[in-house]
Amino acid sequence: MSETSNDASSTPIDDPSDGWFPESVAADYDDPQGSSAPEVVNPAVDLLADLADGGPVLELAIGTGRIAVPLAARGVPVSGIELSKAMADRIRDKPGGADIDVAIGDMTSTRVPGEFSLVYLVFNTISNVTTQDGQVDVFRNAAAHLRPGGLFLIEVGIPDLRRMPPGQDTVPFTVAPDEGGGYVGFDRYDTATQRFTSNHVTVTADGGRFWTVPFRYAWPAEMDLMARIAGLRLKHRWADWDRSPFEHESTKQVSVWEKV
């Protein structure tokens, strides 16, 4: 969503080709809290470094390098694919970021040179692809980049459908009031199409902002079929980056498929 202001010098200019993550989103994406906090990033980097087996590795939807930069600092060669130039531009300004090659393009089809030991896609980003065919193409593209025996990892949440009583289609995930405003985040589901939107409402003393992003959820079993179509087979499925068992009450999956 673009923002407008009478002060052009302080207003991010959004390029439509950047999709749902243009300059106005990229500008605040690296907030040191939440998904960028060390206690969130470090366990992910620990596991990816272990699975990489020396690399090289490829991150689909590399974003601002939240994961790729610290992984490269471990000595793992990292490349990336990213649709949003505004997001990818942040990588080169980070320590070591200039050594990470990023191709601007769609992760369903963009190819980069080489064969990789690991391709990974984190933080629910598979759900940004809003059709089943498109998600299958992500698996196929990942497999095409892997060397024999290489691994494809996805981190993605499990839909919160169990929290909805009959007739309800909305599940809040954050309610954070603050003096003079606050933030509310909620998901709205369409169980017939498996599509949902993640909605973000921010209110400040100066006004407010509403930002919504479309997604498509897929259950673990459906992703296993996508993997099979792409010539991959399930090797690991955990509930989190700490390799804890995936169980009935798990709220997300960290799944790893191997190229056959």
mmCIF file with all atom_site columns, C-alpha atoms in Angstrom, residues 95-170:
data_model
loop_
_atom_site.group_PDB
_atom_site.id
_atom_site.type_symbol
_atom_site.label_atom_id
_atom_site.label_alt_id
_atom_site.label_comp_id
_atom_site.label_asym_id
_atom_site.label_entity_id
_atom_site.label_seq_id
_atom_site.pdbx_PDB_ins_code
_atom_site.Cartn_x
_atom_site.Cartn_y
_atom_site.Cartn_z
_atom_site.occupancy
_atom_site.B_iso_or_equiv
_atom_site.pdbx_formal_charge
_atom_site.auth_seq_id
_atom_site.auth_comp_id
_atom_site.auth_asym_id
_atom_site.auth_atom_id
_atom_site.pdbx_PDB_model_num
ATOM 1  C CA . PRO A 1 95  ? 27.956  -6.101  6.866   1.00 0.00 ? 95  PRO A CA 1
ATOM 2  C CA . GLY A 1 96  ? 28.929  -8.666  4.225   1.00 0.00 ? 96  GLY A CA 1
ATOM 3  C CA . GLY A 1 97  ? 25.740  -8.026  2.259   1.00 0.00 ? 97  GLY A CA 1
ATOM 4  C CA . ALA A 1 98  ? 27.628  -6.890  -0.832  1.00 0.00 ? 98  ALA A CA 1
ATOM 5  C CA . ASP A 1 99  ? 28.920  -10.462 -1.242  1.00 0.00 ? 99  ASP A CA 1
ATOM 6  C CA . ILE A 1 100 ? 25.398  -11.903 -1.542  1.00 0.00 ? 100 ILE A CA 1
ATOM 7  C CA . ASP A 1 101 ? 24.194  -12.164 -5.150  1.00 0.00 ? 101 ASP A CA 1
ATOM 8  C CA . VAL A 1 102 ? 20.475  -11.398 -5.462  1.00 0.00 ? 102 VAL A CA 1
ATOM 9  C CA . ALA A 1 103 ? 18.405  -11.905 -8.610  1.00 0.00 ? 103 ALA A CA 1
ATOM 10 C CA . ILE A 1 104 ? 15.322  -9.699  -8.841  1.00 0.00 ? 104 ILE A CA 1
ATOM 11 C CA . GLY A 1 105 ? 12.395  -11.835 -9.943  1.00 0.00 ? 105 GLY A CA 1
ATOM 12 C CA . ASP A 1 106 ? 9.545   -14.169 -9.081  1.00 0.00 ? 106 ASP A CA 1
ATOM 13 C CA . MET A 1 107 ? 10.524  -17.204 -7.008  1.00 0.00 ? 107 MET A CA 1
ATOM 14 C CA . THR A 1 108 ? 8.132   -19.394 -9.006  1.00 0.00 ? 108 THR A CA 1
ATOM 15 C CA . SER A 1 109 ? 10.251  -19.109 -12.144 1.00 0.00 ? 109 SER A CA 1
ATOM 16 C CA . THR A 1 110 ? 13.468  -17.069 -11.747 1.00 0.00 ? 110 THR A CA 1
ATOM 17 C CA . ARG A 1 111 ? 16.630  -19.137 -12.171 1.00 0.00 ? 111 ARG A CA 1
ATOM 18 C CA . VAL A 1 112 ? 20.135  -18.374 -10.957 1.00 0.00 ? 112 VAL A CA 1
ATOM 19 C CA . PRO A 1 113 ? 23.345  -20.148 -12.020 1.00 0.00 ? 113 PRO A CA 1
ATOM 20 C CA . GLY A 1 114 ? 24.732  -23.104 -10.143 1.00 0.00 ? 114 GLY A CA 1
ATOM 21 C CA . GLU A 1 115 ? 23.620  -26.077 -8.066  1.00 0.00 ? 115 GLU A CA 1
ATOM 22 C CA . PHE A 1 116 ? 22.886  -25.711 -4.372  1.00 0.00 ? 116 PHE A CA 1
ATOM 23 C CA . SER A 1 117 ? 23.056  -27.953 -1.328  1.00 0.00 ? 117 SER A CA 1
ATOM 24 C CA . LEU A 1 118 ? 20.093  -26.170 0.251   1.00 0.00 ? 118 LEU A CA 1
ATOM 25 C CA . VAL A 1 119 ? 17.248  -23.962 -0.933  1.00 0.00 ? 119 VAL A CA 1
ATOM 26 C CA . TYR A 1 120 ? 15.141  -22.391 1.781   1.00 0.00 ? 120 TYR A CA 1
ATOM 27 C CA . LEU A 1 121 ? 12.015  -20.252 2.136   1.00 0.00 ? 121 LEU A CA 1
ATOM 28 C CA . VAL A 1 122 ? 11.155  -18.860 5.568   1.00 0.00 ? 122 VAL A CA 1
ATOM 29 C CA . PHE A 1 123 ? 8.636   -16.798 7.534   1.00 0.00 ? 123 PHE A CA 1
ATOM 30 C CA . ASN A 1 124 ? 5.401   -17.947 5.828   1.00 0.00 ? 124 ASN A CA 1
ATOM 31 C CA . THR A 1 125 ? 6.512   -16.650 2.437   1.00 0.00 ? 125 THR A CA 1
ATOM 32 C CA . ILE A 1 126 ? 5.276   -19.710 0.518   1.00 0.00 ? 126 ILE A CA 1
ATOM 33 C CA . SER A 1 127 ? 1.802   -18.423 1.373   1.00 0.00 ? 127 SER A CA 1
ATOM 34 C CA . ASN A 1 128 ? 2.462   -15.185 -0.547  1.00 0.00 ? 128 ASN A CA 1
ATOM 35 C CA . VAL A 1 129 ? 1.933   -17.316 -3.650  1.00 0.00 ? 129 VAL A CA 1
ATOM 36 C CA . THR A 1 130 ? -1.859  -17.339 -3.773  1.00 0.00 ? 130 THR A CA 1
ATOM 37 C CA . THR A 1 131 ? -2.598  -20.285 -6.110  1.00 0.00 ? 131 THR A CA 1
ATOM 38 C CA . GLN A 1 132 ? -1.916  -23.986 -5.756  1.00 0.00 ? 132 GLN A CA 1
ATOM 39 C CA . ASP A 1 133 ? -0.298  -24.094 -9.206  1.00 0.00 ? 133 ASP A CA 1
ATOM 40 C CA . GLY A 1 134 ? 1.998   -21.244 -8.203  1.00 0.00 ? 134 GLY A CA 1
ATOM 41 C CA . GLN A 1 135 ? 3.029   -23.000 -5.014  1.00 0.00 ? 135 GLN A CA 1
ATOM 42 C CA . VAL A 1 136 ? 3.807   -26.165 -6.981  1.00 0.00 ? 136 VAL A CA 1
ATOM 43 C CA . ASP A 1 137 ? 5.973   -24.012 -9.265  1.00 0.00 ? 137 ASP A CA 1
ATOM 44 C CA . VAL A 1 138 ? 7.916   -22.815 -6.196  1.00 0.00 ? 138 VAL A CA 1
ATOM 45 C CA . PHE A 1 139 ? 8.686   -26.440 -5.307  1.00 0.00 ? 139 PHE A CA 1
ATOM 46 C CA . ARG A 1 140 ? 9.675   -27.195 -8.909  1.00 0.00 ? 140 ARG A CA 1
ATOM 47 C CA . ASN A 1 141 ? 11.928  -24.146 -9.084  1.00 0.00 ? 141 ASN A CA 1
ATOM 48 C CA . ALA A 1 142 ? 13.580  -25.055 -5.793  1.00 0.00 ? 142 ALA A CA 1
ATOM 49 C CA . ALA A 1 143 ? 14.177  -28.614 -6.999  1.00 0.00 ? 143 ALA A CA 1
ATOM 50 C CA . ALA A 1 144 ? 15.677  -27.342 -10.267 1.00 0.00 ? 144 ALA A CA 1
ATOM 51 C CA . HIS A 1 145 ? 18.330  -25.464 -8.270  1.00 0.00 ? 145 HIS A CA 1
ATOM 52 C CA . LEU A 1 146 ? 19.280  -28.414 -6.056  1.00 0.00 ? 146 LEU A CA 1
ATOM 53 C CA . ARG A 1 147 ? 22.106  -30.845 -6.603  1.00 0.00 ? 147 ARG A CA 1
ATOM 54 C CA . PRO A 1 148 ? 21.216  -34.549 -6.140  1.00 0.00 ? 148 PRO A CA 1
ATOM 55 C CA . GLY A 1 149 ? 20.499  -35.138 -2.473  1.00 0.00 ? 149 GLY A CA 1
ATOM 56 C CA . GLY A 1 150 ? 20.053  -31.400 -1.875  1.00 0.00 ? 150 GLY A CA 1
ATOM 57 C CA . LEU A 1 151 ? 17.456  -30.100 0.547   1.00 0.00 ? 151 LEU A CA 1
ATOM 58 C CA . PHE A 1 152 ? 14.498  -27.712 0.310   1.00 0.00 ? 152 PHE A CA 1
ATOM 59 C CA . LEU A 1 153 ? 13.314  -26.163 3.599   1.00 0.00 ? 153 LEU A CA 1
ATOM 60 C CA . ILE A 1 154 ? 10.102  -24.231 4.264   1.00 0.00 ? 154 ILE A CA 1
ATOM 61 C CA . GLU A 1 155 ? 9.041   -22.493 7.478   1.00 0.00 ? 155 GLU A CA 1
ATOM 62 C CA . VAL A 1 156 ? 5.313   -21.706 7.523   1.00 0.00 ? 156 VAL A CA 1
ATOM 63 C CA . GLY A 1 157 ? 2.521   -21.400 10.053  1.00 0.00 ? 157 GLY A CA 1
ATOM 64 C CA . ILE A 1 158 ? -0.355  -23.830 10.465  1.00 0.00 ? 158 ILE A CA 1
ATOM 65 C CA . PRO A 1 159 ? -3.705  -22.115 9.732   1.00 0.00 ? 159 PRO A CA 1
ATOM 66 C CA . ASP A 1 160 ? -5.603  -21.062 12.862  1.00 0.00 ? 160 ASP A CA 1
ATOM 67 C CA . LEU A 1 161 ? -8.886  -22.537 11.642  1.00 0.00 ? 161 LEU A CA 1
ATOM 68 C CA . ARG A 1 162 ? -9.492  -24.401 14.915  1.00 0.00 ? 162 ARG A CA 1
ATOM 69 C CA . ARG A 1 163 ? -9.900  -21.031 16.651  1.00 0.00 ? 163 ARG A CA 1
ATOM 70 C CA . MET A 1 164 ? -12.904 -20.097 14.511  1.00 0.00 ? 164 MET A CA 1
ATOM 71 C CA . PRO A 1 165 ? -16.422 -21.113 15.575  1.00 0.00 ? 165 PRO A CA 1
ATOM 72 C CA . PRO A 1 166 ? -19.000 -21.784 12.840  1.00 0.00 ? 166 PRO A CA 1
ATOM 73 C CA . GLY A 1 167 ? -19.831 -18.617 10.946  1.00 0.00 ? 167 GLY A CA 1
ATOM 74 C CA . GLN A 1 168 ? -16.629 -16.766 11.874  1.00 0.00 ? 168 GLN A CA 1
ATOM 75 C CA . ASP A 1 169 ? -13.918 -15.984 9.324   1.00 0.00 ? 169 ASP A CA 1
ATOM 76 C CA . THR A 1 170 ? -11.532 -13.768 11.304  1.00 0.00 ? 170 THR A CA 1
#
